[in-house]
Short mmCIF file of C-alpha atoms and ligand atoms in Angstrom, two decimals:
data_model
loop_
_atom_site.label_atom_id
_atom_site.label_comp_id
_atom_site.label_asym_id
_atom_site.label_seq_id
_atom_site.Cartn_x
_atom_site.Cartn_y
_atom_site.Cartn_z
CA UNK A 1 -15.51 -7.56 20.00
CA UNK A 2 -16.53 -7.04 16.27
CA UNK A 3 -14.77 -4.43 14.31
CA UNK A 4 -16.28 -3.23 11.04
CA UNK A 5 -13.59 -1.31 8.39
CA UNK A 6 -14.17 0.87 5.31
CA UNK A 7 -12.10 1.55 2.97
CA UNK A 8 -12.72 4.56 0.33
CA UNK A 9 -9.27 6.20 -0.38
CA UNK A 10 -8.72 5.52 -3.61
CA UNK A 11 -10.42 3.51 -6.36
CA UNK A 12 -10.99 0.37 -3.89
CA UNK A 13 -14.35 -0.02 -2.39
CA UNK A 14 -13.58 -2.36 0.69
CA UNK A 15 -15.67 -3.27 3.23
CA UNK A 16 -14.02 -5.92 6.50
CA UNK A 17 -15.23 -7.51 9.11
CA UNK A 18 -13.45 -8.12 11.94
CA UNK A 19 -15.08 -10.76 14.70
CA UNK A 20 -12.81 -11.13 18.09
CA UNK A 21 -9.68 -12.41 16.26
CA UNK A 22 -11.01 -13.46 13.05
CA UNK A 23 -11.40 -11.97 9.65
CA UNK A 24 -14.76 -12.82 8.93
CA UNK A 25 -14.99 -10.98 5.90
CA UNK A 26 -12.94 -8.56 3.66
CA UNK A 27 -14.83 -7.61 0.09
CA UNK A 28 -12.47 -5.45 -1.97
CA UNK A 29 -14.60 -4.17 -5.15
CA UNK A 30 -12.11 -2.26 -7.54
CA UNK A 31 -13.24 0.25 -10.15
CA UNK A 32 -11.34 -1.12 -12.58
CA UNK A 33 -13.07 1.45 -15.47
CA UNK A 34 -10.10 4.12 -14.67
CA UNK A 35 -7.90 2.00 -17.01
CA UNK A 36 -9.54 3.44 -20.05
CA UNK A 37 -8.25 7.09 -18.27
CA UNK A 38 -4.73 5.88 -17.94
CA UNK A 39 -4.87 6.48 -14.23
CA UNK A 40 -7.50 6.96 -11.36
CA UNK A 41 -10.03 9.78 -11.90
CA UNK A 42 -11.07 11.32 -8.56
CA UNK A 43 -14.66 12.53 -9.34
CA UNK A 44 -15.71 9.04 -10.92
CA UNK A 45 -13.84 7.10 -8.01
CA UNK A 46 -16.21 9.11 -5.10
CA UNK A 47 -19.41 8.87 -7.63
CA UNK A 48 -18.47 4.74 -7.66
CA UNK A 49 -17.98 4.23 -3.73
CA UNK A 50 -21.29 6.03 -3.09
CA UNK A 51 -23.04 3.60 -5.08
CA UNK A 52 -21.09 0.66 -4.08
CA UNK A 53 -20.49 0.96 0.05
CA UNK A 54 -23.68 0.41 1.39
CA UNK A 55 -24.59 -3.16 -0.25
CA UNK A 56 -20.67 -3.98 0.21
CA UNK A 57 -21.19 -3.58 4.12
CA UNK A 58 -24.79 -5.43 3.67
CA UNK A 59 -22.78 -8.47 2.60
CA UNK A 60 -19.98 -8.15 4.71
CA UNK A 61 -22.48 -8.49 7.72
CA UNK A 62 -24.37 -11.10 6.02
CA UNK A 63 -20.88 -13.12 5.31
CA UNK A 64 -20.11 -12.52 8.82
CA UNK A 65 -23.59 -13.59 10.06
CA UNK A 66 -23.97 -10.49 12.03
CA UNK A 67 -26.22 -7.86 12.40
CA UNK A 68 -25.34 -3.91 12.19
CA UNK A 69 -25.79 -3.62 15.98
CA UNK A 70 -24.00 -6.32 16.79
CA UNK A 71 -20.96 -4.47 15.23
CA UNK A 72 -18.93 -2.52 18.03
CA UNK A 73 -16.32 -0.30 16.75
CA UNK A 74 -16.94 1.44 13.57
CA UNK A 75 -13.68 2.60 11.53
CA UNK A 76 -12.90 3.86 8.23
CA UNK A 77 -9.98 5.51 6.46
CA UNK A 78 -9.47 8.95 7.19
CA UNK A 79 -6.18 9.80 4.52
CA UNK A 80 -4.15 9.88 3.04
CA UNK A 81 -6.00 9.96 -0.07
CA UNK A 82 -8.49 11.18 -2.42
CA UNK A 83 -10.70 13.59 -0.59
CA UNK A 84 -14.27 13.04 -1.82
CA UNK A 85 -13.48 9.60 -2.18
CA UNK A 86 -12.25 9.59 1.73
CA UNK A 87 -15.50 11.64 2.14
CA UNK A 88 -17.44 8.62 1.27
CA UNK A 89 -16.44 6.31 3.71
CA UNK A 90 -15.75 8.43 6.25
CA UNK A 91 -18.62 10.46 6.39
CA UNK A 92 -20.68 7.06 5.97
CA UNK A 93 -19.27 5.64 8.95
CA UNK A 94 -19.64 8.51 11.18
CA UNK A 95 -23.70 8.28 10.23
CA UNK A 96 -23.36 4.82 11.55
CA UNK A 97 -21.62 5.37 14.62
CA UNK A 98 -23.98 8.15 15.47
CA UNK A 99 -27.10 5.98 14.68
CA UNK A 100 -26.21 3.20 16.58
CA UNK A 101 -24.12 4.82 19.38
CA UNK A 102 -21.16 2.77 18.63
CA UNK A 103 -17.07 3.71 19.14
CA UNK A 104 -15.32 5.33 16.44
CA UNK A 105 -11.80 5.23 14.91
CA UNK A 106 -10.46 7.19 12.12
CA UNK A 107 -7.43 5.41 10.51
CA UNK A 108 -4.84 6.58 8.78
CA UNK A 109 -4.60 4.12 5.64
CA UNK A 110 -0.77 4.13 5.71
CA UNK A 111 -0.77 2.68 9.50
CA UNK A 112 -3.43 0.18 7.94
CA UNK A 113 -0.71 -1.18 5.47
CA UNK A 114 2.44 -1.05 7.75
CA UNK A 115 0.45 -3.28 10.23
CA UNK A 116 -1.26 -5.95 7.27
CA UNK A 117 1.29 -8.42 7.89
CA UNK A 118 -1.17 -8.99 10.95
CA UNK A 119 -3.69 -10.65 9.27
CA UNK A 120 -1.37 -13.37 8.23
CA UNK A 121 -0.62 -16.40 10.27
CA UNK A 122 2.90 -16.10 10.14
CA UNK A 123 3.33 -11.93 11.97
CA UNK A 124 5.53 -9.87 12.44
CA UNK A 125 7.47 -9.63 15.48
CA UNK A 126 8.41 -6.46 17.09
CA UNK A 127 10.93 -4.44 16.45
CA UNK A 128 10.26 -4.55 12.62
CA UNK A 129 11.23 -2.70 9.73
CA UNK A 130 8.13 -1.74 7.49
CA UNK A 131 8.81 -1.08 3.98
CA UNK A 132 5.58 0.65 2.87
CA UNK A 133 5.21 0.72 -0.97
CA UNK A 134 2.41 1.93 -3.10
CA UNK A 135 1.02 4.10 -5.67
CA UNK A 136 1.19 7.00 -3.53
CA UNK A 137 4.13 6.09 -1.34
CA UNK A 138 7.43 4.99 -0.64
CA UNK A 139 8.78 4.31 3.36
CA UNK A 140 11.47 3.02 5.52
CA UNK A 141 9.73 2.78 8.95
CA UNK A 142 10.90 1.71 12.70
CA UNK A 143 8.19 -0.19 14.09
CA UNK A 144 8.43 -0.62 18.16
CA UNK A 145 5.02 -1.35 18.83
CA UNK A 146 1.39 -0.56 17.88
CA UNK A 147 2.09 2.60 19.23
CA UNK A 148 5.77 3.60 18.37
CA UNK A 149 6.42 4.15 14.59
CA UNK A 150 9.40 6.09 13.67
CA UNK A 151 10.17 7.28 10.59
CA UNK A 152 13.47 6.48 8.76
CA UNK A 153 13.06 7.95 5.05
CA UNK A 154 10.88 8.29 2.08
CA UNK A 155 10.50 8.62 -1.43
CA UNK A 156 11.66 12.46 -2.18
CA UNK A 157 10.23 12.79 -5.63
CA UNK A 158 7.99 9.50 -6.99
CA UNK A 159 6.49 6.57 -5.11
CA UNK A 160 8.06 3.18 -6.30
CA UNK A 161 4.30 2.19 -7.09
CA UNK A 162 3.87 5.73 -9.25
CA UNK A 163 7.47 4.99 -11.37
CA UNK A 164 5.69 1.63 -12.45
CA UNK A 165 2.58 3.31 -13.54
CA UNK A 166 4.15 6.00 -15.20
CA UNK A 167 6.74 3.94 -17.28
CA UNK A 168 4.49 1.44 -17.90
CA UNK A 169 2.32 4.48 -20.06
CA UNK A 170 5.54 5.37 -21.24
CA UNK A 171 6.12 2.14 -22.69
CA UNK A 172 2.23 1.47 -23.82
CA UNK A 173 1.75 -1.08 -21.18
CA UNK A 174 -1.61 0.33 -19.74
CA UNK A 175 -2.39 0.76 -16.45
CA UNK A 176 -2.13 -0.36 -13.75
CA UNK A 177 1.58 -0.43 -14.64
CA UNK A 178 2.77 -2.54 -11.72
CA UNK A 179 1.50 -6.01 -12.88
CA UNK A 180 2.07 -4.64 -16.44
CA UNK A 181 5.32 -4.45 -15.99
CA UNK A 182 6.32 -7.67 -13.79
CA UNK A 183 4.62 -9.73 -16.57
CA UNK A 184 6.16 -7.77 -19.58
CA UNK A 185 9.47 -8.42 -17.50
CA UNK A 186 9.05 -12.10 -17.37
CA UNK A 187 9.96 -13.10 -20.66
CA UNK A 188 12.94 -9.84 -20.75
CA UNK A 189 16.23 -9.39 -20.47
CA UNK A 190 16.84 -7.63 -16.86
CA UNK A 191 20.60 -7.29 -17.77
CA UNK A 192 20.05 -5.55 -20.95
CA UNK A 193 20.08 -1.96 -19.73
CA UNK A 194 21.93 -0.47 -16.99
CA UNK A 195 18.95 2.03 -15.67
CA UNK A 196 20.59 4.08 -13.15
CA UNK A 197 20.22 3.63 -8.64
CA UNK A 198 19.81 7.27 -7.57
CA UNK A 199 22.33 8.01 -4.64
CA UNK A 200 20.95 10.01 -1.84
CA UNK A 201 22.42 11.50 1.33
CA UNK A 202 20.15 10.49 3.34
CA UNK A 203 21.07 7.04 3.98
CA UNK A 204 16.74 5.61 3.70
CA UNK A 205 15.76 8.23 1.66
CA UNK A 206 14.20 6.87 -1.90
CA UNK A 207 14.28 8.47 -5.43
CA UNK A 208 12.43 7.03 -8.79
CA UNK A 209 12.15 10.08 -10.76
CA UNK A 210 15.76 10.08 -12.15
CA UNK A 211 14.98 6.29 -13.25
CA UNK A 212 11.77 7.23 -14.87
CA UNK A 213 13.51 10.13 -16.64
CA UNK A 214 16.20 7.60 -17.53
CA UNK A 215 13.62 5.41 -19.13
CA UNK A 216 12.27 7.99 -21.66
CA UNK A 217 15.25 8.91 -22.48
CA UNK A 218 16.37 5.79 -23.15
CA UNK A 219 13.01 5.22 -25.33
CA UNK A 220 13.32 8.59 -27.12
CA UNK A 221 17.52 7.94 -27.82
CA UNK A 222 15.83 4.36 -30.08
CA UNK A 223 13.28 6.74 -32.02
CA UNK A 224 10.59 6.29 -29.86
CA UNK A 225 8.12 3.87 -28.79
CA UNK A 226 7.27 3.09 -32.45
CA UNK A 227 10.85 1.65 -33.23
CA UNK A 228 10.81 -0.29 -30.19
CA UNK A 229 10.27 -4.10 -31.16
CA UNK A 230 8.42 -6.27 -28.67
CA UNK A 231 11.43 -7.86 -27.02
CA UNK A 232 13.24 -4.87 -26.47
CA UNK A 233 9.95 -3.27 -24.84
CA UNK A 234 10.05 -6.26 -22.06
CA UNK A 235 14.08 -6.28 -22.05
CA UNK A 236 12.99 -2.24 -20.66
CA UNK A 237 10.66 -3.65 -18.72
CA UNK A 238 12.47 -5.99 -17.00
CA UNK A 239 16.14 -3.80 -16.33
CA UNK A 240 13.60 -0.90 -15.10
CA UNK A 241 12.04 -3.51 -12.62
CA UNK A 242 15.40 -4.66 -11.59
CA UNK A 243 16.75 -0.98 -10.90
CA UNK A 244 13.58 -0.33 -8.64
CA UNK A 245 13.71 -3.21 -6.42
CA UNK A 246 17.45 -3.03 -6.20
CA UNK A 247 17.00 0.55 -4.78
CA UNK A 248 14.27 -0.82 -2.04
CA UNK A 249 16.87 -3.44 -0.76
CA UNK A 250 19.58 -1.39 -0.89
CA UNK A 251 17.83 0.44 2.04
CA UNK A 252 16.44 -2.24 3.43
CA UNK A 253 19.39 -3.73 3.65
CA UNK A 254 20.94 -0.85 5.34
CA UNK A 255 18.66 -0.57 7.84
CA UNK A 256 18.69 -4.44 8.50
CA UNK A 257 22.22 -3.74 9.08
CA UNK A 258 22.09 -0.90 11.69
CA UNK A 259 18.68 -1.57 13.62
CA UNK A 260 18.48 -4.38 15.98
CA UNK A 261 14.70 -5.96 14.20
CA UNK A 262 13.53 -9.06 15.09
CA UNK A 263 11.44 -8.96 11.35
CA UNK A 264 10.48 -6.68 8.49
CA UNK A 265 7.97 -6.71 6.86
CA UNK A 266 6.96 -4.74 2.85
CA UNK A 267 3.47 -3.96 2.46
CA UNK A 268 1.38 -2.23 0.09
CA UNK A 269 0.49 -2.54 -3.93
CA UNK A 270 4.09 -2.86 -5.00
CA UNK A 271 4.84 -5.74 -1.97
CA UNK A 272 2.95 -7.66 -4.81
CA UNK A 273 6.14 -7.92 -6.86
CA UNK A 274 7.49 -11.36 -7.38
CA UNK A 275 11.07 -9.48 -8.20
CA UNK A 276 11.28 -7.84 -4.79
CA UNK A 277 9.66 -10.55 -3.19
CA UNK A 278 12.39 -13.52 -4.53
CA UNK A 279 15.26 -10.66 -3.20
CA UNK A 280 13.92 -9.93 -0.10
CA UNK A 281 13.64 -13.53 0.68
CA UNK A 282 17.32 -13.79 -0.14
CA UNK A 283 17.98 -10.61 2.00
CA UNK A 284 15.96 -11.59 4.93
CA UNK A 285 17.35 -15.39 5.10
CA UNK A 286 20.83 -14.01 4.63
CA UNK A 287 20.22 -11.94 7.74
CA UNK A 288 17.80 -14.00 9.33
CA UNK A 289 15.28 -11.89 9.82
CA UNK A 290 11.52 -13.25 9.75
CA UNK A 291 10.34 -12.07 6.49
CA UNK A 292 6.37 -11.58 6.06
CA UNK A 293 4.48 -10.25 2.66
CA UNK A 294 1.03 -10.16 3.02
CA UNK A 295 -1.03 -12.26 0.43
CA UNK A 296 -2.10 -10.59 -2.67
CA UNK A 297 -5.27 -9.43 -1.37
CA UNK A 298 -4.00 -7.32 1.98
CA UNK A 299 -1.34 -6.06 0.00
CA UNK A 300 -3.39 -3.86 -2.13
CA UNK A 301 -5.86 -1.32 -0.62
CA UNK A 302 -8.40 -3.60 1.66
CA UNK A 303 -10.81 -2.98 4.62
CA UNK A 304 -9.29 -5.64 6.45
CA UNK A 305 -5.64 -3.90 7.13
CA UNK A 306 -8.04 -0.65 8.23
CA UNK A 307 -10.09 -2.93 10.68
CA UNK A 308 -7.38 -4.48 12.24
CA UNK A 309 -5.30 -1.10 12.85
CA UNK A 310 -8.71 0.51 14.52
CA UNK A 311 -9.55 -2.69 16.51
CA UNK A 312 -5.35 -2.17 17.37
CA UNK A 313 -6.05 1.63 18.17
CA UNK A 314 -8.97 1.30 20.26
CA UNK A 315 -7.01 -1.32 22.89
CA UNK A 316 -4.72 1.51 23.06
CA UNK A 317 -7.00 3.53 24.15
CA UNK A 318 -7.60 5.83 21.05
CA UNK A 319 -11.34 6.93 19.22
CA UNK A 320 -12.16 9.71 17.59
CA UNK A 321 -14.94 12.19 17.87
CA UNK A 322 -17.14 12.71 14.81
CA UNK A 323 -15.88 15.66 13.71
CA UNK A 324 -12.72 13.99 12.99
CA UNK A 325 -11.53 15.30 9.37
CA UNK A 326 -10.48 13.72 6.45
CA UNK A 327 -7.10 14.67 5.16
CA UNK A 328 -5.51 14.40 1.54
CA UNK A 329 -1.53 14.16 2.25
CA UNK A 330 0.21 12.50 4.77
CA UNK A 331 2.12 14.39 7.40
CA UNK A 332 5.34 11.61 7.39
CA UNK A 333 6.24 13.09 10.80
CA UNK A 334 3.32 12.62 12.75
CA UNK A 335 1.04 9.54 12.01
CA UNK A 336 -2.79 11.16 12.36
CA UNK A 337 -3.93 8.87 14.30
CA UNK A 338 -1.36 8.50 17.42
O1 LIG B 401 -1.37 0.05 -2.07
P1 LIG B 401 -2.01 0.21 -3.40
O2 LIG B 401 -3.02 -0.82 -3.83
O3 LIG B 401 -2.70 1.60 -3.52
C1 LIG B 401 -2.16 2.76 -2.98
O4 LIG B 401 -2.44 3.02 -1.78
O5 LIG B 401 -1.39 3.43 -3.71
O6 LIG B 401 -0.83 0.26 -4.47
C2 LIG B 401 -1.06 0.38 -5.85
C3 LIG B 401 0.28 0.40 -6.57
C4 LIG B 401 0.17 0.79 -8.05
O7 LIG B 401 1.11 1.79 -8.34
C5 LIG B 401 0.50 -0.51 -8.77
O8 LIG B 401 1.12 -0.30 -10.03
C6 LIG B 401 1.44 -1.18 -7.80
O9 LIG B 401 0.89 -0.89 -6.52
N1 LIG B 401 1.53 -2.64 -8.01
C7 LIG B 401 2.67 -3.27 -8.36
C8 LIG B 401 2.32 -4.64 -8.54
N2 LIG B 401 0.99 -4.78 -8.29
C9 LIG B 401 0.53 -3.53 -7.95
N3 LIG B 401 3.91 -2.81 -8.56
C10 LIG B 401 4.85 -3.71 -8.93
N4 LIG B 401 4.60 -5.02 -9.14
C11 LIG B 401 3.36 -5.52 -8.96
N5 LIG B 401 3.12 -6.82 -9.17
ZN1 LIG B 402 -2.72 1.80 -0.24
#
């Protein structure tokens, strides 16, 4: 069985092969010219994964040493995300499925992350708790099976990935802000400020937009950026990073607490964080829990993750019809593609 994925939802061209078990390929190009923007600019991002998806699956195939119709299910990323840059993809690998008569399956790109842990050696074992955390979004989820996903909260204002981008601009760290900050905060104090843990009442709900606000403040109460030596800008750095992944294993740990998981597993751009990866390590060991973090390149956006979740799909039972749509936000109580 060979699985081909595409991946258009943001401003990561990806293209994955999937052969039987094996990864066979998984070429990620990122457009990395939204950094002169300060963030990702939607128009530019569709414009650059027209140009770039075709020769990125040419290569994929020719890395995988297969031929288009040897390829058997055809998936790509249906949302969340940037429409005309879903569009792309989508819309790319419905012609293909149509030309060559092959099965299709739309994924939904935040089922692609929660199950990325797959593609490691080391998996997950169900029940697991999936923290999902990216630019777009911040979740607690219940994983039973390939088919059961339950919600248990969610980021009610910013995603943990956005409060990095957004006080990383704040602090004139560029974009994006994520690895800004964690290397900024290598060399700071995390103990310097006391950046406050917003409080919720729902026990895995998630809040950054209090800390963010807390930041500027912060910034603006010292005079501004300008009157902000270097050292204090990575001492900010560093307490900010601190107060975000405490807030992610606070939950975590709550919910390691009152479900019965045989692992959890965080996923997604921010799962890249050394900070959050050192404590949940500590977390997970203390509970003993299996722990697994996908490597650096399934934890951002990649084909491979969408691949794997169609090829998971489809042995459920599951493709789509071609007029399947794609779809901007994510509806956090249904998951598209179940
Ligand atoms: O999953 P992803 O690649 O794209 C989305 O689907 O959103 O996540 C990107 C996010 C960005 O907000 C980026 O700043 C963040 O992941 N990120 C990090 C790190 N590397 C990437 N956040 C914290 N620490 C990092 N090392
Ligand atoms: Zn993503």
């Amino acid at each position: 069985m060979i699985v081909l994925g595409i991946e258009t939802s943001c401003d990561e061209t990806s293209v994955a092969v999937i052969k039987d078990d094996m990864l066979t390929a998984n070429l990620i190009s990122s457009q990395h010219f939204h950094k002169n923007y300060g963030g990702v600019v939607p128009e530019l991002s569709s414009r650059a994964h027209l140009q770039i998806v075709n020769p990125l699956v040419k290569s994929a195939l020719e890395k995988s040493s297969i031929k288009l119709e040897d390829v058997d299910l055809i998936s790509a990323t249906a949302g969340p995300g940037l429409i005309g840059a879903l569009l792309v993809g989508l819309t790319y690998a419905k012609g293909l499925s149509l030309s060559l008569n092959k099965k299709f399956v739309a994924v939904n790109h935040i089922e692609g992350h929660i199950f990325s842990g797959f593609l490691m050696e080391e998996k997950p074992e169900f029940p697991f708790l999936a923290l999902v955390v990216s630019g777009g979004h911040t979740l607690l989820l219940l994983v039973k099976s390939f088919t059961e996903i339950y919600k248990l909260g969610s980021t009610v204002d910013d995603a943990a990935g956005e409060a990095f981008d957004k006080v990383s601009k704040l602090l004139g760290l560029g974009y994006p802000g994520g690895p800004k900050i964690q290397k900024a905060a290598e060399q700071g104090d995390e103990n310097r400020i006391n950046f406050p843990i917003a409080e919720l009442k729902e026990p895995y709900n998630f809040s950054f937009s209090g800390l963010k606000t807390a930041v500027l403040r912060y910034v603006q109460h010292q005079g501004g950026i300008q009157n902000l030596d270097e050292q204090h800008i990575k001492d900010i750095a560093a307490s900010f990073q601190l107060s975000v992944v405490k807030a992610l294993i606070h939950k975590l740990k709550k919910a390691i607490s009152n479900f019965d998981v045989k692992s959890v597993s965080i996923v997604g751009g921010v799962a890249a964080n050394s900070l959050l990866k050192e404590k949940a390590i500590e977390l997970a060991s203390a509970h003993n829990k299996k722990l697994v973090i996908p490597r650096l390149e399934f934890c951002g956006d990649n084909a491979a993750m969408i691949a794997f979740r169609a090829k998971t799909l489809f042995e459920s039972g599951i493709t789509h019809k071609l007029d399947y749509k794609p779809y901007p936000a994510l509806d956090e109580n249904s998951f598209l593609s179940l």
